[in-house]
Coordinates of C-alpha atoms in Angstrom, one line a residue:
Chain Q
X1 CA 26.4 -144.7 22.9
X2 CA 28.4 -143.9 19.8
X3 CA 26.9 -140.5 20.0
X4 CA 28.0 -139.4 23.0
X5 CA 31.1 -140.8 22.6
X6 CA 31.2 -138.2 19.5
X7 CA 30.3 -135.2 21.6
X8 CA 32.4 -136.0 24.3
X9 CA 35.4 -136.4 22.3
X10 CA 34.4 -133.1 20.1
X11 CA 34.0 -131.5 23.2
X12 CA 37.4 -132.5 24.9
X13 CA 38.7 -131.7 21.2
X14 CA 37.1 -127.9 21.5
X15 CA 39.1 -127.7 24.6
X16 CA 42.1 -129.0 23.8
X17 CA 42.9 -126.4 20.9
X18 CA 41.1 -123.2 22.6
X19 CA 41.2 -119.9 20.7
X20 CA 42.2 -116.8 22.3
X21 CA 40.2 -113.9 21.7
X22 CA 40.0 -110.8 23.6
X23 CA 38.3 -107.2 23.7
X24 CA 42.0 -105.6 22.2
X25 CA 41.4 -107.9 19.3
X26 CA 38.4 -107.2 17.9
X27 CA 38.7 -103.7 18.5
X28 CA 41.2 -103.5 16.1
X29 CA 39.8 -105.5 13.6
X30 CA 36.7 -103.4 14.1
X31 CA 38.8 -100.0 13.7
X32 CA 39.9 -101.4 10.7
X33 CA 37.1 -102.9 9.3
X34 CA 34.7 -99.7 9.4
X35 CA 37.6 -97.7 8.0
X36 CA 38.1 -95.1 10.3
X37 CA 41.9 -95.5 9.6
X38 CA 41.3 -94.2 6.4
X39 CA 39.9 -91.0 8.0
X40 CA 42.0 -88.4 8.4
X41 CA 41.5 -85.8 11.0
X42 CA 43.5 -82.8 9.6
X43 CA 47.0 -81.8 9.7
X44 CA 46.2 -79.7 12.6
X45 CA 45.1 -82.9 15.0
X46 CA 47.7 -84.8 13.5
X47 CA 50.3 -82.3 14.9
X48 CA 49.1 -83.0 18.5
X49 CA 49.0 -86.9 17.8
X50 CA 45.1 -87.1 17.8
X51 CA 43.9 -89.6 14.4
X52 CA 41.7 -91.5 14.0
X53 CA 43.9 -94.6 14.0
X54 CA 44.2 -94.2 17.7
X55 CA 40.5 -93.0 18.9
X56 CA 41.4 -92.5 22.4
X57 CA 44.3 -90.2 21.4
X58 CA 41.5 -87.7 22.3
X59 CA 41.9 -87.9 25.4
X60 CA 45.4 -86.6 25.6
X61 CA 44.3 -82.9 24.1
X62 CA 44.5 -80.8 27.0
X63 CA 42.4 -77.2 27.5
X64 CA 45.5 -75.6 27.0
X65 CA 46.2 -77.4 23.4
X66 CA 42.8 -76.3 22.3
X67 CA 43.8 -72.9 23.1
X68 CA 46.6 -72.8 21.2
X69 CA 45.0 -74.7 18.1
X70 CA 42.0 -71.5 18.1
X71 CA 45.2 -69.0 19.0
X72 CA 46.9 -70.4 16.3
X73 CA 44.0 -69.8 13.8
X74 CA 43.4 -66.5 14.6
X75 CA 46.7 -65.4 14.7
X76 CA 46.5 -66.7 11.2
X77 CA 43.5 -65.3 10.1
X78 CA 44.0 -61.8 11.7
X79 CA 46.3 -60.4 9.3
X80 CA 44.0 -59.9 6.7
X81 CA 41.3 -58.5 8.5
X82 CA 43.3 -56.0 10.5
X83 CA 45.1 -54.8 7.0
X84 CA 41.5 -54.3 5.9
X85 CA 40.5 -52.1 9.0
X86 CA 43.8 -50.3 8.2
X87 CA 42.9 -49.3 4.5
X88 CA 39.4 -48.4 5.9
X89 CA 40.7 -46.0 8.3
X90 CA 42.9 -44.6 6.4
X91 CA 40.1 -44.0 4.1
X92 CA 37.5 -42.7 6.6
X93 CA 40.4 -40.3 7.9
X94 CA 40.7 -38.8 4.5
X95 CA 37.3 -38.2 3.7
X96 CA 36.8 -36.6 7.3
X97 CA 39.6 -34.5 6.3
X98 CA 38.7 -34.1 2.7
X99 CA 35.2 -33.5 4.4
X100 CA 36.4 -30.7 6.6
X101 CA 38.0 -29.1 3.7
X102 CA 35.2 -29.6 1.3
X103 CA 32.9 -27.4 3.6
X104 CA 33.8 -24.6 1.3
X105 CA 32.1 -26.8 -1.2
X106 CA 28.8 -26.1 0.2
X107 CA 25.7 -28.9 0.5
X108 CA 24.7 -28.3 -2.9
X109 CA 27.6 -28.4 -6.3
X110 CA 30.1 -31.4 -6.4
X111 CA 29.8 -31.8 -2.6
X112 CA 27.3 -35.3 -3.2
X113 CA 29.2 -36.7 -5.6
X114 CA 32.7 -36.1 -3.5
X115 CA 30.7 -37.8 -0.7
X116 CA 29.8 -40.7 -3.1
X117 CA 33.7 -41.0 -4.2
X118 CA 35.0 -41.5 -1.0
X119 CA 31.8 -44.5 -0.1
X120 CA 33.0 -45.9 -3.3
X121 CA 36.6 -46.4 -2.2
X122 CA 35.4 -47.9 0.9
X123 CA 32.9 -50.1 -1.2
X124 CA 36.1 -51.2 -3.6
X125 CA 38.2 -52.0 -0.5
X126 CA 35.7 -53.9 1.7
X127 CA 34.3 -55.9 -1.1
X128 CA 37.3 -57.9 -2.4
X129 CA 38.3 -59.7 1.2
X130 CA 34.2 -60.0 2.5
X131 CA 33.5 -61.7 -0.8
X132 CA 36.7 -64.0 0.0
X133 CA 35.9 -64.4 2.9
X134 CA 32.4 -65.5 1.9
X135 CA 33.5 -67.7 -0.5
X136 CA 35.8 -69.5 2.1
X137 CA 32.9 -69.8 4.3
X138 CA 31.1 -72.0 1.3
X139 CA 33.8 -73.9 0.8
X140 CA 34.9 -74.5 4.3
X141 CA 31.0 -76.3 4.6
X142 CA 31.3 -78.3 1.6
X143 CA 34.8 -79.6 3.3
X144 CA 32.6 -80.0 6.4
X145 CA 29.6 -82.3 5.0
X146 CA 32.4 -83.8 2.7
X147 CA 34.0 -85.0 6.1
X148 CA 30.9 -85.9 7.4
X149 CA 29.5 -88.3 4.8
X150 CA 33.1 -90.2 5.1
X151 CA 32.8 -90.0 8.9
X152 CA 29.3 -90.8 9.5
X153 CA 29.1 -94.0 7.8
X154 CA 32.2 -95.0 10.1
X155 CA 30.8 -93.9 13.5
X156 CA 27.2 -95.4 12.7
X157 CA 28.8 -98.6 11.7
X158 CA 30.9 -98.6 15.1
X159 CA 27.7 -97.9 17.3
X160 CA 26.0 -100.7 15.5
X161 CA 28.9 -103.1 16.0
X162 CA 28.3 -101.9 19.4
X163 CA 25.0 -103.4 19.8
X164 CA 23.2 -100.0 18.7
X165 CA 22.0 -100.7 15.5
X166 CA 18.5 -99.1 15.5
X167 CA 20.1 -96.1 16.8
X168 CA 23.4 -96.1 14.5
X169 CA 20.5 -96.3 11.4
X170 CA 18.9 -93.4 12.7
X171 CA 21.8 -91.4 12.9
X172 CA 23.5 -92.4 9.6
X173 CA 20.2 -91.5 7.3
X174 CA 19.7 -87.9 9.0
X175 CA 22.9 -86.9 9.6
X176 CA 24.1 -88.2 6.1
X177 CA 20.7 -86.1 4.6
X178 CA 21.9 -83.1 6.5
X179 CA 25.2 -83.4 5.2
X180 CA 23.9 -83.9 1.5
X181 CA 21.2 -80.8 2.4
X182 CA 24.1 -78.5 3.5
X183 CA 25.9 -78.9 0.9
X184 CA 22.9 -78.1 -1.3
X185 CA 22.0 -75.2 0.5
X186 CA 25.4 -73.8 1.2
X187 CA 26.1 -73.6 -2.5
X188 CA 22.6 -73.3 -4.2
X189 CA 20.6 -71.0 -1.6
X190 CA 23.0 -69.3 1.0
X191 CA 26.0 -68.4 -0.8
X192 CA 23.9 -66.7 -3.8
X193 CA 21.4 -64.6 -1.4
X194 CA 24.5 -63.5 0.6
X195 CA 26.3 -62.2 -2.6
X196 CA 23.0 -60.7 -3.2
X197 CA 22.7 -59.1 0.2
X198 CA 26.2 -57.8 0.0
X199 CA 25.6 -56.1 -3.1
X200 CA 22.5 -54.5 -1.9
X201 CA 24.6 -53.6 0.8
X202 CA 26.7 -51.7 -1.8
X203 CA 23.8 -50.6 -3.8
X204 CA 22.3 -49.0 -0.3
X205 CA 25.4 -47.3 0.8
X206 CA 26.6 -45.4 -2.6
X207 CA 23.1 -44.8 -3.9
X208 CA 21.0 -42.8 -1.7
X209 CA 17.9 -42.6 -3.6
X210 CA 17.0 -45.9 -2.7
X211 CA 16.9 -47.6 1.0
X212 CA 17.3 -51.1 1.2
X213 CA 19.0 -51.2 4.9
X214 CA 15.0 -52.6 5.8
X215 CA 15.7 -55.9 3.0
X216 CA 18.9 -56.2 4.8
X217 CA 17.3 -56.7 8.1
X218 CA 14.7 -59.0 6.3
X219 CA 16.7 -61.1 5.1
X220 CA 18.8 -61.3 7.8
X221 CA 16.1 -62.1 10.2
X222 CA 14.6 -64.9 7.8
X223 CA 18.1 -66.4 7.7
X224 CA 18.3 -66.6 11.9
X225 CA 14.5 -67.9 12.0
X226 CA 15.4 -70.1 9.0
X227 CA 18.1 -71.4 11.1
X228 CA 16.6 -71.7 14.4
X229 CA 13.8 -73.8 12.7
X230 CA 16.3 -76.2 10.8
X231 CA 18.7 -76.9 14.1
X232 CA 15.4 -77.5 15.8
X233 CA 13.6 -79.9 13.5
X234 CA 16.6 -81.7 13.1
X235 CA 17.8 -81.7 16.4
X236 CA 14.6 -82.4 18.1
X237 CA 14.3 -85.6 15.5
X238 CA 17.4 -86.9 16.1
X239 CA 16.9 -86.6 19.6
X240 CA 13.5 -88.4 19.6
X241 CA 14.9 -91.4 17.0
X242 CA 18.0 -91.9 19.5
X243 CA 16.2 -92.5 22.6
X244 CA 13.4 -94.9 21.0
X245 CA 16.0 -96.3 19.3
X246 CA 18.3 -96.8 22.1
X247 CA 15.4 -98.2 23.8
X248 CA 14.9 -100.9 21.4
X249 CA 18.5 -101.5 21.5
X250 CA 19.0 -101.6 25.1
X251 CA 16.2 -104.9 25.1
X252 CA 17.9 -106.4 22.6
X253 CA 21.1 -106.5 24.5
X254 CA 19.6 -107.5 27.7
X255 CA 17.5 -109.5 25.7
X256 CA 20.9 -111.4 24.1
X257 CA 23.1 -111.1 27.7
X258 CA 19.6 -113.3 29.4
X259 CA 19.7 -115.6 27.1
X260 CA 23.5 -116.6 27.2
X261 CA 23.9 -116.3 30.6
X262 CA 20.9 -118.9 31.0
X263 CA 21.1 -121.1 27.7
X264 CA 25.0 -121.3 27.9
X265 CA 25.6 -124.3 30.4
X266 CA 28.8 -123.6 33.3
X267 CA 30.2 -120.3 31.9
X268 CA 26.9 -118.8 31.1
X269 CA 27.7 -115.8 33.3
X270 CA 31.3 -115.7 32.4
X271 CA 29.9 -115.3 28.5
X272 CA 27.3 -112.9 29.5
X273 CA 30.2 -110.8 31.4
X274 CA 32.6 -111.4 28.4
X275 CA 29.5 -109.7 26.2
X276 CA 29.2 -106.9 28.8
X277 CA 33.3 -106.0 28.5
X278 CA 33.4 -106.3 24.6
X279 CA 30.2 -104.1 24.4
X280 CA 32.3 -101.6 26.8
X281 CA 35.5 -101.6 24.5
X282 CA 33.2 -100.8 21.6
X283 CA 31.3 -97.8 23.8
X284 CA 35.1 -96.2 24.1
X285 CA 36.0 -97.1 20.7
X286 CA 32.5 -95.4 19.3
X287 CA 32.8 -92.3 21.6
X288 CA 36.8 -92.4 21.0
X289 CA 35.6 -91.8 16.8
X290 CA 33.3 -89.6 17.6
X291 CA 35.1 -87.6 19.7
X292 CA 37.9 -87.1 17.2
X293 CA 35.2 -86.8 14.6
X294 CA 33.6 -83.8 16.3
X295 CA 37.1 -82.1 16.9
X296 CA 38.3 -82.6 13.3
X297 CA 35.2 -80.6 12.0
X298 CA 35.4 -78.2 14.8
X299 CA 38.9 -77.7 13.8
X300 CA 37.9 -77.7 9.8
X301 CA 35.2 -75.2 10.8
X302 CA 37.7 -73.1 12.7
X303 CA 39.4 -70.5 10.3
X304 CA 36.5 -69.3 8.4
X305 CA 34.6 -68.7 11.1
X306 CA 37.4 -67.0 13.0
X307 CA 38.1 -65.1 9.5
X308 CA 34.3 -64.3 9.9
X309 CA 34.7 -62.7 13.6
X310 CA 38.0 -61.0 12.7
X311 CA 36.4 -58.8 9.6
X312 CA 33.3 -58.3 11.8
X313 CA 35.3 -57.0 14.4
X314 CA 37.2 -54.9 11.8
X315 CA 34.1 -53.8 10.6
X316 CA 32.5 -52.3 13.9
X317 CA 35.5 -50.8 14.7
X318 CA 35.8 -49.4 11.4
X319 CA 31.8 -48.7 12.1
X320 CA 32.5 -47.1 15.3
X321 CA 35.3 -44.9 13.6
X322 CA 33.4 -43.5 10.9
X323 CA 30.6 -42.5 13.1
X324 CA 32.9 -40.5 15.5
X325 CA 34.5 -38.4 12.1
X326 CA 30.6 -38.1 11.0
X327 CA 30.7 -40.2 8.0
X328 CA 27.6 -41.0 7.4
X329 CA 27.3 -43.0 4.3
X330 CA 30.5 -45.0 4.9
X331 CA 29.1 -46.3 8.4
X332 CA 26.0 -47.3 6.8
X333 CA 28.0 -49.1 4.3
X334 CA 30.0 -51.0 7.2
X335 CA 27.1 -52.1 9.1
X336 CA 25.0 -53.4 5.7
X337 CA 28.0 -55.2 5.1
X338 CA 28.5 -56.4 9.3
X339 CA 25.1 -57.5 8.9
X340 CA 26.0 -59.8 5.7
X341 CA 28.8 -61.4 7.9
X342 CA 26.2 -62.1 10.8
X343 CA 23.9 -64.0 8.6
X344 CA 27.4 -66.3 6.9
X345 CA 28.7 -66.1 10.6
X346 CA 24.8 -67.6 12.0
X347 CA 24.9 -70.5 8.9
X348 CA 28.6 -71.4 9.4
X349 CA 28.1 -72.3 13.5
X350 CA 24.8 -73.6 12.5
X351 CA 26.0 -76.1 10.4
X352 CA 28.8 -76.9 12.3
X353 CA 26.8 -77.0 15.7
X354 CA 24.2 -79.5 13.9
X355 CA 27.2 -82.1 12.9
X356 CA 28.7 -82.0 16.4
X357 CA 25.1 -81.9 18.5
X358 CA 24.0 -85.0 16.3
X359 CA 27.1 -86.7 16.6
X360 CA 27.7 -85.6 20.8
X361 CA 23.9 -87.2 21.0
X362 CA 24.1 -90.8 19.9
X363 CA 27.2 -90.7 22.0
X364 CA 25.6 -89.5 25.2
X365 CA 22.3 -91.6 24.9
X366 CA 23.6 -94.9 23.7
X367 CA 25.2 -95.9 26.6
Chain T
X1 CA 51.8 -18.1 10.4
X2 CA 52.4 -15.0 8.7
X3 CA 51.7 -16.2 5.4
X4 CA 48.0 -16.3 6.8
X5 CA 48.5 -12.8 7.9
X6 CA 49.9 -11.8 4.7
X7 CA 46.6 -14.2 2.6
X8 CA 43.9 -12.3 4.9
X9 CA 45.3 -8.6 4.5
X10 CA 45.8 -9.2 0.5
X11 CA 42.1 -10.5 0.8
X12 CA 40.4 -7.1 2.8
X13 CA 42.9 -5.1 0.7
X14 CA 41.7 -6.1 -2.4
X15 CA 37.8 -6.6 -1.7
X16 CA 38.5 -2.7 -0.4
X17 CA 39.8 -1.9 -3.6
X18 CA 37.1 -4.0 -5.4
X19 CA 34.9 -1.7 -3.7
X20 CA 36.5 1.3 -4.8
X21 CA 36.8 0.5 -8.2
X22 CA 33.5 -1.1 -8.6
X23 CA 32.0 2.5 -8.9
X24 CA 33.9 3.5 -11.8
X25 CA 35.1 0.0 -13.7
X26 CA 32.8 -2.9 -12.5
X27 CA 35.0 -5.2 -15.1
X28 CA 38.2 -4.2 -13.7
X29 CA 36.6 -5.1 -9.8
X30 CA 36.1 -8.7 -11.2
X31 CA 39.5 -9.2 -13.1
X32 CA 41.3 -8.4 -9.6
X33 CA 38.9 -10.5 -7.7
X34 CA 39.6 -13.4 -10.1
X35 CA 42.9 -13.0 -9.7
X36 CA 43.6 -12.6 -6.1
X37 CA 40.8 -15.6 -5.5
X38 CA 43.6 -17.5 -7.9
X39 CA 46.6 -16.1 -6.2
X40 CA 45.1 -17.6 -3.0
X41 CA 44.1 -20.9 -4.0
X42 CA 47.5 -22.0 -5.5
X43 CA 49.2 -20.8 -2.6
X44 CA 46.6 -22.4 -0.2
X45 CA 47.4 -25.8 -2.7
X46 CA 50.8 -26.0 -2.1
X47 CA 50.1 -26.1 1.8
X48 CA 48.7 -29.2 1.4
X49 CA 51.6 -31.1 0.3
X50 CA 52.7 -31.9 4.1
X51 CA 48.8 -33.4 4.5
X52 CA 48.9 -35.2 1.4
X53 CA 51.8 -37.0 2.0
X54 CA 51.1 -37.8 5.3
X55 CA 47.7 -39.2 4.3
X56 CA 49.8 -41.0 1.6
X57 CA 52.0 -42.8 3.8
X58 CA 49.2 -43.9 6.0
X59 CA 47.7 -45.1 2.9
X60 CA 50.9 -47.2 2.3
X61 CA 51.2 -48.9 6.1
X62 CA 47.7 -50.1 6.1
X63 CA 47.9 -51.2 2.1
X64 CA 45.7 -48.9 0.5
X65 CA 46.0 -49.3 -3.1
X66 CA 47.2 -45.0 -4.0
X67 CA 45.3 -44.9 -7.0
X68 CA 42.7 -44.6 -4.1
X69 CA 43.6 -41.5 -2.5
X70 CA 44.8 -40.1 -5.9
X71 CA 40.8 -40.3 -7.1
X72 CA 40.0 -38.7 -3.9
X73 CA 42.6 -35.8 -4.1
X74 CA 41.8 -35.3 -7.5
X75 CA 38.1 -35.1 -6.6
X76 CA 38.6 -32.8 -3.9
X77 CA 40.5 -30.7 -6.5
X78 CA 37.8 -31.0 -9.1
X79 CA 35.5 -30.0 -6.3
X80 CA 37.0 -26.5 -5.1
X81 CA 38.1 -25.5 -8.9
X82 CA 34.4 -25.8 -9.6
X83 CA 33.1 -24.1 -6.6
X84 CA 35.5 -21.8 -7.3
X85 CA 34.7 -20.7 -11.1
X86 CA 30.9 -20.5 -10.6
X87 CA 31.8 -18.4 -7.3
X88 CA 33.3 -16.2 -9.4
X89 CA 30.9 -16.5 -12.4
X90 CA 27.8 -15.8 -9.7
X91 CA 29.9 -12.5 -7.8
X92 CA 29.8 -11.6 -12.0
X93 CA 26.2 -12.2 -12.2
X94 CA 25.6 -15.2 -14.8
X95 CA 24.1 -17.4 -13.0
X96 CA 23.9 -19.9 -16.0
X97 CA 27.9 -20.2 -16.5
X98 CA 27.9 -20.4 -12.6
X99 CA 25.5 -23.8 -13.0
X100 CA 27.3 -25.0 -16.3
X101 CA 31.0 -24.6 -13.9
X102 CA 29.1 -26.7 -11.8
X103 CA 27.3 -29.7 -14.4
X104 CA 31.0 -28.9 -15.6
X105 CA 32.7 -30.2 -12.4
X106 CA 29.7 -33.3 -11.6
X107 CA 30.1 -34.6 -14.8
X108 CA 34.6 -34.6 -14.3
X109 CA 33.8 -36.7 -10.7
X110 CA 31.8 -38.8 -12.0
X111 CA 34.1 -39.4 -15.3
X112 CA 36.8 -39.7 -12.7
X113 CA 35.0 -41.9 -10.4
X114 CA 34.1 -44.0 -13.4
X115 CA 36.7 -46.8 -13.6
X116 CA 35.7 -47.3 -9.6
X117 CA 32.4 -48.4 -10.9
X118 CA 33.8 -50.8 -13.5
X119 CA 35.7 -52.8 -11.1
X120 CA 32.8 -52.6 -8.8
X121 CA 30.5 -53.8 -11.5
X122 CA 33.1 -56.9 -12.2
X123 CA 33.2 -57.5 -8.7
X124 CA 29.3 -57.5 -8.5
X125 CA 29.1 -59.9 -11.4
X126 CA 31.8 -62.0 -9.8
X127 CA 30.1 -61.9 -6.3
X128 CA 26.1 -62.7 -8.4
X129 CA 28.0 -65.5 -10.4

């Protein structure tokens, strides 16, 4: 008799003093507790009041915003480029002209070695911005996998908060290995055979004893294939973890919502519904992060690989120039060095398409 | 336009006279073709003022560095001097100063095209780094 007396009164007692929570709540304590406050999305985002702090900011970045955030980059990124296709025309002009002059010189004399001063010039002016360019390209995927080891912890831990923990695991070990493994790569295997190809670039265009235009192609085939396989193993076994892991996940929840909504007594259903809503606000919490997540390294990602199209673009029209005024060795020169820029161009939207494909897929199948 | 006029019919007037002479003073034939190859030349040179300055200021508007065209003008230079002297050396029938003109004038473009390698030697070591 005492004893129910006890639970009667605790139970009155529970009632009397209830505690308010609600989906808003936790949300926030959860935002803050898997620090994706302390992420910061770049100052570009931040302009157009997308942060992390507010997730669902991302929403609010319209198609034509985008376009002015990539117009903005290439506007300014195409300075340098188009000043480079300046010098080279200017170049190409005067040997043409230098060229017409010289026909007096005759195949044989100083003719070859007047050919092989004008290549040079072009060599000594393209060199200096590709290699800068190059070297912004490894630096802009170290920034990239920097982000991403700060981001993916965040995201996995939200999904998992979110009821997708098998998933979230999945996600957080390969992604936070491909992060690690691009960094490697980018600064230990890409970046050195790139500076390598773009000095047998040089080495093919001024010397002409030797052809290495065949390496070129080599190596920049092996570097596509390379790719391709990489994106697909990884791609293909994220893919594969997510949905048996979301599988797994899925019975757990409806595993958890059966079992409250029969073992809870009265509001059973009102719990199990209460479950559902706060599993909901996570959902647009997790794809809110990820969303911003996947624009802050497509915006990080942005000006090298526009700087990329820009001197590529500089190049064929350079290319196309020097093939109209007949200049053989120069146009070889440009497209050894185009092809150089195809291989960083391939490895920069690789990288960057892995991050966002991975991150774009635990969104889409945990759901 | 007339100073073409006035180059070409100094140019058949004297390889007539060449001709003429030739029979009796083969030395004296050369001297004048030597020196109305010269006269030429430094009047064709200062024609190409107009061309080099334009090419100059193109140079400056995209950025081009003019130590750049310089090595180029100067190599062209190097290149028609040569031609030039073992033209004349072969029209005199040594064939051997005509080739040592010629090592003469490889060896000035690629001492002049020297420094270019240097920087893109530092560059390549930069780049292999």
């Amino acid at each position: 008799m005492k004893k129910l007396v006890f639970i009667i009164s605790a139970v009155f007692l529970f009632f009397l003093f209830p505690m308010i929570v609600s989906a808003e709540q936790s949300r926030d304590e959860l935002l803050e507790a898997s620090g994706a406050k302390e992420l910061f999305a770049g100052d570009t985002l931040e302009e157009y009041g997308v942060s992390f702090d507010d997730p669902e900011s991302i929403l609010s970045l319209s198609p034509s915003q985008i376009g002015s955030i990539i117009k903005q980059a290439f506007i300014d990124r195409a300075a340098a480029p188009l000043r480079l296709l300046g010098a080279l025309l200017s170049v190409i002009i005067l040997a043409s002209v230098s060229k017409g002059l010289s026909d007096t010189i005759g195949k044989g004399g100083t003719a070859s070695i007047f050919t092989m001063i004008c290549t040079l010039v072009c060599v000594v002016v393209v060199t200096d911005p590709i290699s800068r360019a190059l070297e912004g390209v490894s630096d802009s995927l170290s920034r990239g996998a920097d982000f991403m080891t700060g981001f993916v912890p965040v995201f996995a831990g939200v999904a998992a908060a979110g009821g997708y923990i098998t998933s979230a695991a999945g996600y957080n070990v390969i992604v936070l290995a491909a992060a690690d493994a691009a960094i490697q790569i980018a600064d230990r295997l890409f970046m050195p055979m790139l500076s390598m190809c773009m000095c047998m670039a040089v080495v093919d265009s001024v010397c002409n004893a030797v052809s290495l235009e065949g390496l070129l192609n080599g190596v920049k085939k092996l570097v596509t294939w390379g790719l391709g396989l990489i994106m697909t193993i990884f791609t293909g076994l994220l893919s594969v973890q997510s949905i048996v892991g979301t599988a797994a996940d899925t019975l757990t929840a409806k595993t958890a919502k059966f079992v409250i909504s029969n073992c809870v007594p009265v509001v059973g259903g009102a719990v199990s519904d209460a479950y559902s809503t706060v599993r909901g606000s996570l959902e647009l919490l997790r794809n809110g992060i990820g969303g911003v997540g996947i624009a802050a390294l497509a915006v990080m990602l942005l000006p090298s690989l526009v700087s990329i199209v820009m001197y590529k673009l500089s190049l064929s029209a350079a290319c196309i120039t020097a093939e109209i005024f007949d200049a053989g060795s120069i146009s070889k020169l440009f497209k050894n060095v185009d092809s150089v820029l195809s291989a960083a161009l391939g490895v920069v939207v690789c990288f960057d398409l892995m991050f966002i494909i991975s991150t774009a897929v635990v969104m889409t199948i945990c759901r | 336009m007339v100073k073409i006029v006035s180059v070409c019919v100094i140019c058949i007037c004297s390889s007539l006279i060449c001709k003429i002479t030739e029979k009796h003073s083969k030395e004296q034939a050369m001297l004048l073709t030597a020196a109305v190859s010269a006269l030429v030349l430094i009047n064709a040179v200062g024609e190409l003022s107009p061309v080099v300055e334009k090419i100059n200021s193109l140079a400056v508007i995209s950025g081009l560095d003019s130590i750049y065209t310089e090595t180029i003008f100067k190599a062209l230079g190097i290149s028609y001097l040569t031609k030039f002297a073992s033209d004349i050396c072969r029209d005199c029938g040594e064939n051997s100063m005509a080739a040592a003109a010629d090592i003469a004038g490889k060896l000035e473009l690629v001492l002049l095209a020297l420094p270019m390698f240097g920087e893109l030697a530092d560059m390549t070591a930069v780049m292999l780094e």
